[in-house]
Coordinates of C-alpha atoms in Angstrom, one line a residue:
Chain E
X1 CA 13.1 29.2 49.6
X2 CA 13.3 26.8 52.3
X3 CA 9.7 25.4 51.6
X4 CA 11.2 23.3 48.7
X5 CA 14.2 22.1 50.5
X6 CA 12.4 21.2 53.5
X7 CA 9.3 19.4 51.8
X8 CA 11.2 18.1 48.9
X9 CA 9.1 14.4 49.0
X10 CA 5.6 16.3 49.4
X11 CA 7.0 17.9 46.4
X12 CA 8.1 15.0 44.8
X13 CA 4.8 13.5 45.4
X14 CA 2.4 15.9 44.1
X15 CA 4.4 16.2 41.2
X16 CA 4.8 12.5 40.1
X17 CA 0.6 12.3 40.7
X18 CA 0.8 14.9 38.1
X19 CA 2.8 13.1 35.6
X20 CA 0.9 10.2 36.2
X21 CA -2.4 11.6 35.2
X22 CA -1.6 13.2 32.5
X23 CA 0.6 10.9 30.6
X24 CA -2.3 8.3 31.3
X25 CA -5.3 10.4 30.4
X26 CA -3.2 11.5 27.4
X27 CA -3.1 7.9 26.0
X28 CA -6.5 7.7 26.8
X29 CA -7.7 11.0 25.2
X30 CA -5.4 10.4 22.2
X31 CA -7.0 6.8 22.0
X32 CA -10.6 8.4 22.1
X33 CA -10.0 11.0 20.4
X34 CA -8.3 8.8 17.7
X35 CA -11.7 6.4 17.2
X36 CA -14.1 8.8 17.9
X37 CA -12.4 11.1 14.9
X38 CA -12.9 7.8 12.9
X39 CA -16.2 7.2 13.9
X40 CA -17.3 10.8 12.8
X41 CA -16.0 10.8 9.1
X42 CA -17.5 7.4 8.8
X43 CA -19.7 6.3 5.8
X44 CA -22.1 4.2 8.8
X45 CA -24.5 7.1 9.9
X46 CA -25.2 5.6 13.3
X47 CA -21.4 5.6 14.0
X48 CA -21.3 9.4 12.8
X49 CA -24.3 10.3 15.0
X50 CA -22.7 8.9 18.2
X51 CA -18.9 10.4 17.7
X52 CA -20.6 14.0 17.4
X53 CA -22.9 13.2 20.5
X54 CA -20.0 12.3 22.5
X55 CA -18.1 15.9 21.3
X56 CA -21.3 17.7 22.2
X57 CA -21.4 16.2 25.5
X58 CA -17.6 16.3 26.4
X59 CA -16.6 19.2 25.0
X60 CA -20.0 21.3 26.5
X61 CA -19.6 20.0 29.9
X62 CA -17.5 21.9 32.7
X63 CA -14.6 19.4 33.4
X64 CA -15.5 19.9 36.9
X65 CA -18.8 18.8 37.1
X66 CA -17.8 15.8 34.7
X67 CA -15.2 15.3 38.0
X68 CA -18.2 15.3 40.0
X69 CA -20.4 12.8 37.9
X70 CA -17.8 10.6 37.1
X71 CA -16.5 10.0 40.8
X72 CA -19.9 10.4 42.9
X73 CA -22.0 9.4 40.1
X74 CA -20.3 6.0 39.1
X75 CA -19.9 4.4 42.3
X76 CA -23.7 4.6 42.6
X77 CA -24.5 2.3 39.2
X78 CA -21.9 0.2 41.1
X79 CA -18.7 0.6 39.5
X80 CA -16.5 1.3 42.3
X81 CA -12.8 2.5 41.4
X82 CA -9.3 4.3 43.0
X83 CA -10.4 7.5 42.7
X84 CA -7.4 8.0 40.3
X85 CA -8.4 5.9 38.2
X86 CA -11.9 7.6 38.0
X87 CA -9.5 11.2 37.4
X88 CA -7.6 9.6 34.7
X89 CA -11.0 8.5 33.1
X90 CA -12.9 11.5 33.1
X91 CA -9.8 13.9 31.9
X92 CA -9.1 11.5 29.0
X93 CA -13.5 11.9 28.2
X94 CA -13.3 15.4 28.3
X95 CA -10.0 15.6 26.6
X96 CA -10.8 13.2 24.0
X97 CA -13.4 15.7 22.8
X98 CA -10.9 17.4 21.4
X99 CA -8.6 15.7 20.1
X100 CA -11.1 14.2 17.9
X101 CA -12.1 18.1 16.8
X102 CA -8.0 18.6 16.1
X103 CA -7.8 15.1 14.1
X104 CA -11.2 15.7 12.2
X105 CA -10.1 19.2 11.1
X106 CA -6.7 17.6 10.1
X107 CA -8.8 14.9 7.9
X108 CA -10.4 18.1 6.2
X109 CA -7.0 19.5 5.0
X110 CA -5.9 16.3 3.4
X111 CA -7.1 16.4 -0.3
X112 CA -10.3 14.4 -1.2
X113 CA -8.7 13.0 -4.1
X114 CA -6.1 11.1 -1.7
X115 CA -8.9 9.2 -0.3
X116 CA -10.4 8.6 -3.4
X117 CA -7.4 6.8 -5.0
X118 CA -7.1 4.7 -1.7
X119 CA -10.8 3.6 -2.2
X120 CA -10.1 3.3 -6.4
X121 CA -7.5 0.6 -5.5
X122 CA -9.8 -1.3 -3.7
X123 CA -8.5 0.0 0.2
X124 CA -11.9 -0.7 2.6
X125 CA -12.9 2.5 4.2
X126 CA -10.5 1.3 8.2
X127 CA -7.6 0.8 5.4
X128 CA -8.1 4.4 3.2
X129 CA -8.1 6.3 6.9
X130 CA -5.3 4.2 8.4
X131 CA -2.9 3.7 5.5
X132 CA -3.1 7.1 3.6
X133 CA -5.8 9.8 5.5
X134 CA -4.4 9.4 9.1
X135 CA -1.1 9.7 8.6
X136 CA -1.5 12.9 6.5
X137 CA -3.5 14.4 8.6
X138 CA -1.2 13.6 11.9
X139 CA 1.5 16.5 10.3
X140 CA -1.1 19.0 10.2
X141 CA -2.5 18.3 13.8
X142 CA 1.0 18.1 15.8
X143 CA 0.5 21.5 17.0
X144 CA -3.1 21.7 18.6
X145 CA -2.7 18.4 20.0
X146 CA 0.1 19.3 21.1
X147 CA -1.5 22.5 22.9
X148 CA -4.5 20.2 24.0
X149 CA -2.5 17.8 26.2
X150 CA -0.7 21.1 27.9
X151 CA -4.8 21.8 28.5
X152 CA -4.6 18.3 29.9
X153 CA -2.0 18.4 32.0
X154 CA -3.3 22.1 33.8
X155 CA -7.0 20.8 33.9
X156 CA -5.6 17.9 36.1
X157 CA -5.2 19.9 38.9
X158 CA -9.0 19.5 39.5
X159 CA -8.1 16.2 40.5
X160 CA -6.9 16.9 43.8
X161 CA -10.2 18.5 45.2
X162 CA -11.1 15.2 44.9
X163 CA -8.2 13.7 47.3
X164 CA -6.5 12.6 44.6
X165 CA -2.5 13.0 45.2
X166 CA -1.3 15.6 42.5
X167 CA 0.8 19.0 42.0
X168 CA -1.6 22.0 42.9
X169 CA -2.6 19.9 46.3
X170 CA 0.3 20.0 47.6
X171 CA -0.3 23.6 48.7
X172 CA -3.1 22.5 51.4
X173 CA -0.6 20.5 53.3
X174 CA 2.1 22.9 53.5
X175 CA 0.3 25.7 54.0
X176 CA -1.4 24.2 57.0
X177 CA 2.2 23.8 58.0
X178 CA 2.8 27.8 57.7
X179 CA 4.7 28.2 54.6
X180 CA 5.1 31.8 52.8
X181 CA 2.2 31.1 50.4
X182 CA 4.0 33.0 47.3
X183 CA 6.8 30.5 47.8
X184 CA 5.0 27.4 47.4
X185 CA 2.8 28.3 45.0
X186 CA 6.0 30.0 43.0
X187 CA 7.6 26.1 43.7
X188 CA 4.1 24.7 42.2
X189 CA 4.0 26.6 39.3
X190 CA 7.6 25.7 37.9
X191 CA 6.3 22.1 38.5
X192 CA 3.6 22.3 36.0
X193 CA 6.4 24.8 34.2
X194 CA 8.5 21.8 33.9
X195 CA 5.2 19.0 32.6
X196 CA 4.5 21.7 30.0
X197 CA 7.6 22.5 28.8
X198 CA 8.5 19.0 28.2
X199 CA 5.5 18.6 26.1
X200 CA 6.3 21.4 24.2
X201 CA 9.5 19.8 23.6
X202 CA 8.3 16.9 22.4
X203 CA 6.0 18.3 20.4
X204 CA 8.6 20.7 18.6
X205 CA 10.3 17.4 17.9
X206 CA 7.4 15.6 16.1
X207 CA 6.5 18.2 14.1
X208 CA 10.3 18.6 13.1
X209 CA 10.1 15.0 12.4
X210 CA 7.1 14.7 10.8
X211 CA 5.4 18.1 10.1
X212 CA 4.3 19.3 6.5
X213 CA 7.5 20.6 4.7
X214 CA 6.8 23.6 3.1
Chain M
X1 CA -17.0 -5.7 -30.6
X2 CA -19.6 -6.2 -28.9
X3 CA -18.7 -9.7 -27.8
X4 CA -18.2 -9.9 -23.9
X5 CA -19.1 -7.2 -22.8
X6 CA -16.9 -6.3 -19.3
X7 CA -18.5 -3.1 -18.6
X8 CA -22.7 -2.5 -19.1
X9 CA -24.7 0.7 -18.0
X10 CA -28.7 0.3 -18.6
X11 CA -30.2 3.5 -18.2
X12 CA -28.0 5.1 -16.1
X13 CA -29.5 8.4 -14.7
X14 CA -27.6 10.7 -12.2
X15 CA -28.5 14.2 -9.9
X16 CA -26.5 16.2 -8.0
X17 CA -29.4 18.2 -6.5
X18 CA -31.7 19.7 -9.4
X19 CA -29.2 19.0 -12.0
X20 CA -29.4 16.4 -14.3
X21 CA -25.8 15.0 -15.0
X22 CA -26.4 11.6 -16.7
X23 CA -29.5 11.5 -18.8
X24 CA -30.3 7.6 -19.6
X25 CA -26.9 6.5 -20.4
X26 CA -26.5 3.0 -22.2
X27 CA -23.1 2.2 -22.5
X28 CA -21.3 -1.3 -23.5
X29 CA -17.9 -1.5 -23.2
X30 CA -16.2 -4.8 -24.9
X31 CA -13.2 -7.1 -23.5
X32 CA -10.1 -5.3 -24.8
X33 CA -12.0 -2.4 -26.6
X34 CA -10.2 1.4 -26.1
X35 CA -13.2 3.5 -25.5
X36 CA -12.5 7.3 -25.8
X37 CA -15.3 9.5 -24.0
X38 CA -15.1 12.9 -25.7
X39 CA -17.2 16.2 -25.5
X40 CA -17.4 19.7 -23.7
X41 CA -17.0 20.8 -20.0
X42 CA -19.9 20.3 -17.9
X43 CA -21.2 17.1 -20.4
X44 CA -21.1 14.4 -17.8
X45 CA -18.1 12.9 -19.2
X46 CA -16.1 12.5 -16.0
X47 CA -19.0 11.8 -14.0
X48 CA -19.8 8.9 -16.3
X49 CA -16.3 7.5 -15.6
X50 CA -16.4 7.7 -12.2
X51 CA -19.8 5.9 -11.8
X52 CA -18.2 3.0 -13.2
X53 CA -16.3 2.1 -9.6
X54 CA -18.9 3.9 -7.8
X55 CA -17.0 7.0 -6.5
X56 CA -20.1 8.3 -7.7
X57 CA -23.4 6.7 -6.7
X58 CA -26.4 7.0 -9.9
X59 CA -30.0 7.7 -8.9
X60 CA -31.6 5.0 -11.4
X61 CA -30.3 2.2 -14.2
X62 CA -27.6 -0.7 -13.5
X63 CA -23.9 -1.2 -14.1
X64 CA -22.5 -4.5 -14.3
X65 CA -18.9 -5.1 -14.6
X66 CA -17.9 -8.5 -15.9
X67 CA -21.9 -9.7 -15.5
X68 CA -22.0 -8.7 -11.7
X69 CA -23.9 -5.8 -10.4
X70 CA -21.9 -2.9 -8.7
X71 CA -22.1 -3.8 -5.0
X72 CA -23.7 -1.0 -2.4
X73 CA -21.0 0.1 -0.2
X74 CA -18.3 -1.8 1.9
X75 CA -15.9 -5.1 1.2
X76 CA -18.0 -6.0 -1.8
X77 CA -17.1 -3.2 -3.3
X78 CA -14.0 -2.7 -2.5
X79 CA -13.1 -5.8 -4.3
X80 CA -14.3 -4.7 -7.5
X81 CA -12.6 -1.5 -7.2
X82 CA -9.2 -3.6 -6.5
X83 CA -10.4 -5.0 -10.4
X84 CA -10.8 -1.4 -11.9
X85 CA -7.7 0.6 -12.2
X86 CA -8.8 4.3 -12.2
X87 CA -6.2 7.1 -13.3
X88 CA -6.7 10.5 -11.7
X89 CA -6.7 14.0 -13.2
X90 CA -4.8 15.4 -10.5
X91 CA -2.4 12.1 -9.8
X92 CA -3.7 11.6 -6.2
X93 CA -0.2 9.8 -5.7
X94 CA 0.0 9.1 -2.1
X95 CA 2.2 12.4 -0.6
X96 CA 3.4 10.8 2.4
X97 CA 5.0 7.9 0.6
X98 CA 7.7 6.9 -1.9
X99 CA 6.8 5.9 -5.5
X100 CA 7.8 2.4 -5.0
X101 CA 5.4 2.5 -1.5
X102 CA 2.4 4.0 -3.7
X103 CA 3.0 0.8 -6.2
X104 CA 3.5 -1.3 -3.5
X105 CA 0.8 -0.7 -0.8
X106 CA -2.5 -1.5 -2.1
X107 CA -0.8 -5.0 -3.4
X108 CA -0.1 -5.4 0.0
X109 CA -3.1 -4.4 1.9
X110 CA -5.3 -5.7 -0.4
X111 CA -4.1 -8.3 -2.6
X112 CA -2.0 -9.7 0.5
X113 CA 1.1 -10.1 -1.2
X114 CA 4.4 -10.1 0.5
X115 CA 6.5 -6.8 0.3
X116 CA 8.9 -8.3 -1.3
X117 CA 7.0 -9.5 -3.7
X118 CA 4.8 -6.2 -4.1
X119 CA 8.5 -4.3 -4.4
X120 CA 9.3 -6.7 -7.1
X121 CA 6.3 -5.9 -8.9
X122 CA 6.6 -2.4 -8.5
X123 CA 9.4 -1.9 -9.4
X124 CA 9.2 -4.4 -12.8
X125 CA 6.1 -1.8 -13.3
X126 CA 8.3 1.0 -12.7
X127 CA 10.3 0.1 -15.4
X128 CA 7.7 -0.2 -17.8
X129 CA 6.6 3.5 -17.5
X130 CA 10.1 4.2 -17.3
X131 CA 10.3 5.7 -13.8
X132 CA 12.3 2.8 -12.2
X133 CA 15.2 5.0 -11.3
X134 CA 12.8 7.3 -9.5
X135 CA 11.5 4.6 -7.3
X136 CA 12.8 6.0 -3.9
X137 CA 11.6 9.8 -4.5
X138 CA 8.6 11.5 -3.1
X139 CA 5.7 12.5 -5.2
X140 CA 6.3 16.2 -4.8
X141 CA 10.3 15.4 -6.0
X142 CA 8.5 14.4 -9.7
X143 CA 7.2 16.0 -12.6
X144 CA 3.3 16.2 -13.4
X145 CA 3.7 13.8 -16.5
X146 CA 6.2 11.4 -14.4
X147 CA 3.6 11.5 -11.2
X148 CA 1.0 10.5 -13.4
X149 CA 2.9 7.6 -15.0
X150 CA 3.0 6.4 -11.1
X151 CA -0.3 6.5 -11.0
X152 CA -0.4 4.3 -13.9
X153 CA 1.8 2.0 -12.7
X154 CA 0.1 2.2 -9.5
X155 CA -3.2 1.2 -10.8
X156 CA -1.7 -1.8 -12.6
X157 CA -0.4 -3.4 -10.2
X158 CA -3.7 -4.7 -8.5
X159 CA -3.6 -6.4 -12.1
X160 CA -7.4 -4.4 -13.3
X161 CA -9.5 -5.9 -15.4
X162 CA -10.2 -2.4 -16.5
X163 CA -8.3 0.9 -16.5
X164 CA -10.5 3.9 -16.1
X165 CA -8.5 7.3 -17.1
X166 CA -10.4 10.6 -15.7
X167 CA -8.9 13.5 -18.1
X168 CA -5.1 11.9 -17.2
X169 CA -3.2 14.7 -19.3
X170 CA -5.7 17.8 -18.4
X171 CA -3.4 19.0 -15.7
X172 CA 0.0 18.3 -17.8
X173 CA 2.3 21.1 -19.1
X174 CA 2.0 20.2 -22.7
X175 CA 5.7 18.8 -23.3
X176 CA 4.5 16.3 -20.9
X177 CA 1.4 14.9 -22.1
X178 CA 3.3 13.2 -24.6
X179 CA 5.0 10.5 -22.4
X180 CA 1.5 9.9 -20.6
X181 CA 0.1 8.8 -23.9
X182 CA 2.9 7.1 -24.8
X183 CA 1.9 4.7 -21.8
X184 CA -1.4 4.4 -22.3
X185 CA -0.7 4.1 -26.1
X186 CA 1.3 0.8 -25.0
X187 CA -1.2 -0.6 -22.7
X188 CA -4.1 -0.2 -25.9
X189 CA -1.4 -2.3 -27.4
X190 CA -1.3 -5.0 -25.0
X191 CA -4.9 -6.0 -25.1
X192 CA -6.1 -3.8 -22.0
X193 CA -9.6 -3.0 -21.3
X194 CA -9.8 1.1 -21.1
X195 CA -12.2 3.7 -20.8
X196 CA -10.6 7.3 -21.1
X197 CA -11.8 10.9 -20.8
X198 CA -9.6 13.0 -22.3
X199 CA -9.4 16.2 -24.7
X200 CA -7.0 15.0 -26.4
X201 CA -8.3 13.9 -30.1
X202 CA -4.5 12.4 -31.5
X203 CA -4.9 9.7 -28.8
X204 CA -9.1 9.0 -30.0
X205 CA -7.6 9.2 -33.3
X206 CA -4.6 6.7 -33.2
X207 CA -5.5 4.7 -30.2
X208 CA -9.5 4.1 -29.5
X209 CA -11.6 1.4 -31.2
X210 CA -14.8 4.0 -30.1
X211 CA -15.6 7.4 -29.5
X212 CA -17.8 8.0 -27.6
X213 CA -19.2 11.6 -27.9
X214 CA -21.3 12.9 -24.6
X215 CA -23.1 16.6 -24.3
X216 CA -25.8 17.6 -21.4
X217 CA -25.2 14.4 -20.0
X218 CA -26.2 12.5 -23.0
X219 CA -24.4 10.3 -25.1
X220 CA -24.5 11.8 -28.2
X221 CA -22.5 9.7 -30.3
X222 CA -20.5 6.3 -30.0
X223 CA -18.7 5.4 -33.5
X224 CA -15.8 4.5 -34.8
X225 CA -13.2 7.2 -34.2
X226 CA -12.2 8.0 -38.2
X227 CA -15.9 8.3 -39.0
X228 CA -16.4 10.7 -36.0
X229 CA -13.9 12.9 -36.9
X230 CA -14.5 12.7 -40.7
X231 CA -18.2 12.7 -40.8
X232 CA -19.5 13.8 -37.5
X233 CA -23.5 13.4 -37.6
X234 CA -25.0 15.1 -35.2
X235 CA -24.6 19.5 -35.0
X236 CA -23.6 19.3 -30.9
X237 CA -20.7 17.0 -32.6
X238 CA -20.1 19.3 -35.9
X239 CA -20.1 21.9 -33.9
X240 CA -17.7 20.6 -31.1
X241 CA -15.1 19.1 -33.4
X242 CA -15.3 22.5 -35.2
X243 CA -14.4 24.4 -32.2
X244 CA -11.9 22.5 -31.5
X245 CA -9.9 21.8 -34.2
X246 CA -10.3 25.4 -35.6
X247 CA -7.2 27.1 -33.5

């Protein structure tokens, strides 16, 4: 019990690393995710080609060995970044992947006819998917996006084997300092408990807001 | 009536796959003419509608609306749509928005008019079809027969050149099919330019200055609508119209 009184900032630390990484490479899955969905429904081939290469890529690769290539692999080709930065981009990549598979089976369950009367009134195609498909499919996709970034938001604890300040870390530190294991990993997991419930919660509230009625 | 011609369609010949659904279609459609496309399921009669905006592309022949060529794909074309009004069998009202938003959005997104402006609009239009009390409900809220009076009003908004109706009563309950061709009874009135697909042979009858009679992707015949109905001359035609007007 003591563990979390007596480390509370170490705590604190990993826990806020945590939040910070997945709140960021939520925006920039949900981003991704947004134009590659675009880009796969699109009438330009090219544009369809690439948003199901970068699904096949993402979505096949082991999120740790994208860790690997995206922080010792970059640098090389010279782009040097905080290594947070590099965690935030390559859970966002990988998470991106699907988010575009939830928002592109969302597009199939609005009717074709909707499009159709966009396009009829003269909509260009960025108009018909913005104005009238997106938003339709959005109700339908709350929930696995909504499971998706909880994915997120566990898969970032990969993050720290790469010295990057975040949740699941924390453990190294205090068990070096000869903490009860059980205890601090109990203490860990209700951190994560917490991140996940809380986008659960927000999630119940969207689809509230904004889900299909039935 | 066949002084300026606002639609044209040389030759038109369309596939889906192996089968043959427009067979060498010539088709003139005049400035203010009503022309009623009539004939049995499967005949290409929808298909031959929906060419004309190109939500269906043809394989061979050329459409020209108002002397210009249907453009391939992109914001060419989507400015000629914004010209051709097109009236859905199943609505296709926007479901996540209001009536007055469904009037209103393409008028602002692609015309560029101000919302105020497009509301005003909308809403004088909503009037006209008789819906203007409904203006804040949700498609789903309305009947079939006032949802499709929407979509009329919807359609003229953009101010078309041409109003395209794909089978609009088809999915009506029948006490409702009546106030749908009540409207578009009023728009043949006003001078409109319309090409409609329907089964229904009172509105040929009353309201079309053609019929235009299509079977295995043909056209079979294209006449004045009395003379088709009183002396039909091909058998596909007698044979049709006796069918029909049998029960």
């Amino acid at each position: 019990m003591d563990v979390l009184t007596d480390n509370f900032s170490t705590y604190g630390e990993g826990f806020l690393g945590t939040v910070e990484l997945t709140v960021f490479a939520s925006l920039l899955a949900l981003a991704l995710g947004f134009v590659m969905a675009s880009f796969r429904v699109a009438p330009v081939g090219s544009l369809r080609a690439f948003g199901a290469a970068w699904v096949a890529v993402l979505r096949n690769t082991p999120l740790t060995l994208l860790f690997f290539a995206v922080l010792l692999g970059l640098p090389r080709f010279g782009l040097v970044l905080p290594f947070k930065v590099f965690a935030v981009l390559a859970l966002g990549c990988y998470t991106s992947a699907f988010i575009c598979e939830a928002l592109r089976s969302g597009i199939n369950t609005v009717p074709k006819g909707q499009g159709e009367a966009a396009r009829s009134l003269g909509m260009t195609f960025g108009q018909t998917l913005s104005q009238v498909v997106l938003p339709q499919a959005f109700r339908s996709v709350i929930p696995p996006v909504g499971s998706t970034l909880i994915a997120l938001a566990k898969n970032s604890a990969i993050a720290g084997a790469f010295s990057v300040t975040e949740l699941l870390g924390t453990y190294k530190t205090l068990s070096e300092l000869g903490y009860d294991i059980i205890w601090t990993f109990l203490w860990i997991a209700l951190g994560y408990l917490i991140i996940t419930l809380t986008i659960s919660a927000v999630f119940t509230v969207l689809e509230k807001r904004w889900g299909v009625a039935r | 009536m066949t002084v300026d011609p606002l639609i044209e369609l040389r030759d038109v010949n369309k596939y889906y796959g192996e089968l043959h659904v427009l067979r060498d279609i010539d088709l003139t459609v005049g400035k203010g003419e009503v022309v009623v496309v009539i004939g049995p399921s499967g005949s290409g009669k929808s298909t031959l509608c929906r060419t004309i905006n190109r939500l269906e592309t043809i394989q061979s022949g050329s459409i020209r609306l108002d002397g210009q060529p249907l453009p391939d794909e992109g914001k060419a074309l989507a400015r000629l749509r914004a010209e051709v009004g097109m009236v859905f069998q199943s609505f296709n009202l926007f479901a996540h928005k209001s009536v007055l938003q469904n009037v209103s959005l393409a008028q602002i997104k692609v015309r560029g008019r101000k919302r105020e402006e497009a509301d005003q609009r909308s809403r004088a239009l909503l009037e006209r079809v008789g819906l203007a009390a409904h203006a804040e409900k949700y498609p789903a809220q309305l009947s079939g027969g006032q949802q499709q009076r929407v979509a009329i009003a919807r359609a003229l908004a953009m101010d078309p050149k041409v109003m395209l109706f794909d089978e609009p009563t088809s999915a009506l309950d029948p006490e409702m099919i009546n106030e749908v061709l009540d409207v578009m009874r009023q728009l043949a009135r006003d001078g409109m330019t319309m090409v409609v697909v329907t089964h229904e042979m009172g509105f040929a009858r009353s309201a079309a200055n053609r019929v235009v009679f299509m079977a295995d992707g043909r056209v079979i015949e294209d006449r004045a609508p009395e003379d088709f109905f009183t002396r039909p001359e091909s058998d596909r035609a007698k044979d049709f119209l006796s069918k029909i007007l049998k029960h």
